[in-house]
């Protein structure tokens, strides 16, 4: 088992993992971390120029860090940034859009600011739930698991993202199985 190491997180990847530097200078990507965090990690995958880390503990939390609302956070692949304040999530989305246009689209154009929703939760008017029939006929329905994307995390009413009407329809569909 790899030894623990402390890392300062200074950025986020497109997938929402924190980015830090190991003592040897390699970049390390650590899910569930935030810029400004000082974290203890365990390296779980090593490459010549970068590594993936597993969060062991938040030693010093970033100013914008908070407790996620969802009890499935960290297991469900539907949300990756609930550990950040909402305004920080919105700012990250704006930076990400500018970066994509510059790096991939080769466009250096002014990008309007990303406007936050009036509602931090219950704002999505579309959701893509996944259904899977298990042996024995039982249906598992929900979102992909973050640690095993080929598997489905069964979600009943825990999701805070969809608008109320979508959640009600989802619950009625689930009751019919």
C-alpha angles and dihedrals in degrees: 000000000000119000121252118256131186117237135181113225114220107167146009129244124228088265093052100255117140119249123219140152126251118222089261090058099253118136115248125200116210123182120222094027131116136212107272095031120126104207141179110230141176117220108236101172127029130197131170095263104018145022140202118233135199117222111244099169142341103240097180116011122221117248090250097049119116140165112274115246095218119083089209094056111129093028101052119071094211097090130030104169108048089114088069127075111261094246089054090051090053092047090050091052090053093049090047092052092051090047093050092049091049100042104032103023094038087226124138098187131140110266120206114240117269107252117221120233118253085240124050090199132030093032104118114103092186130046131177107213120184125223126202128177113217128206108286092037100274113145121222113198130181140069132326118275115249094222095044111024092184089065129072124231108218108238123187112165101329097101114104097186108078125078114260094257093055091048091051092051090047091053092048091050091050091051090056093061 
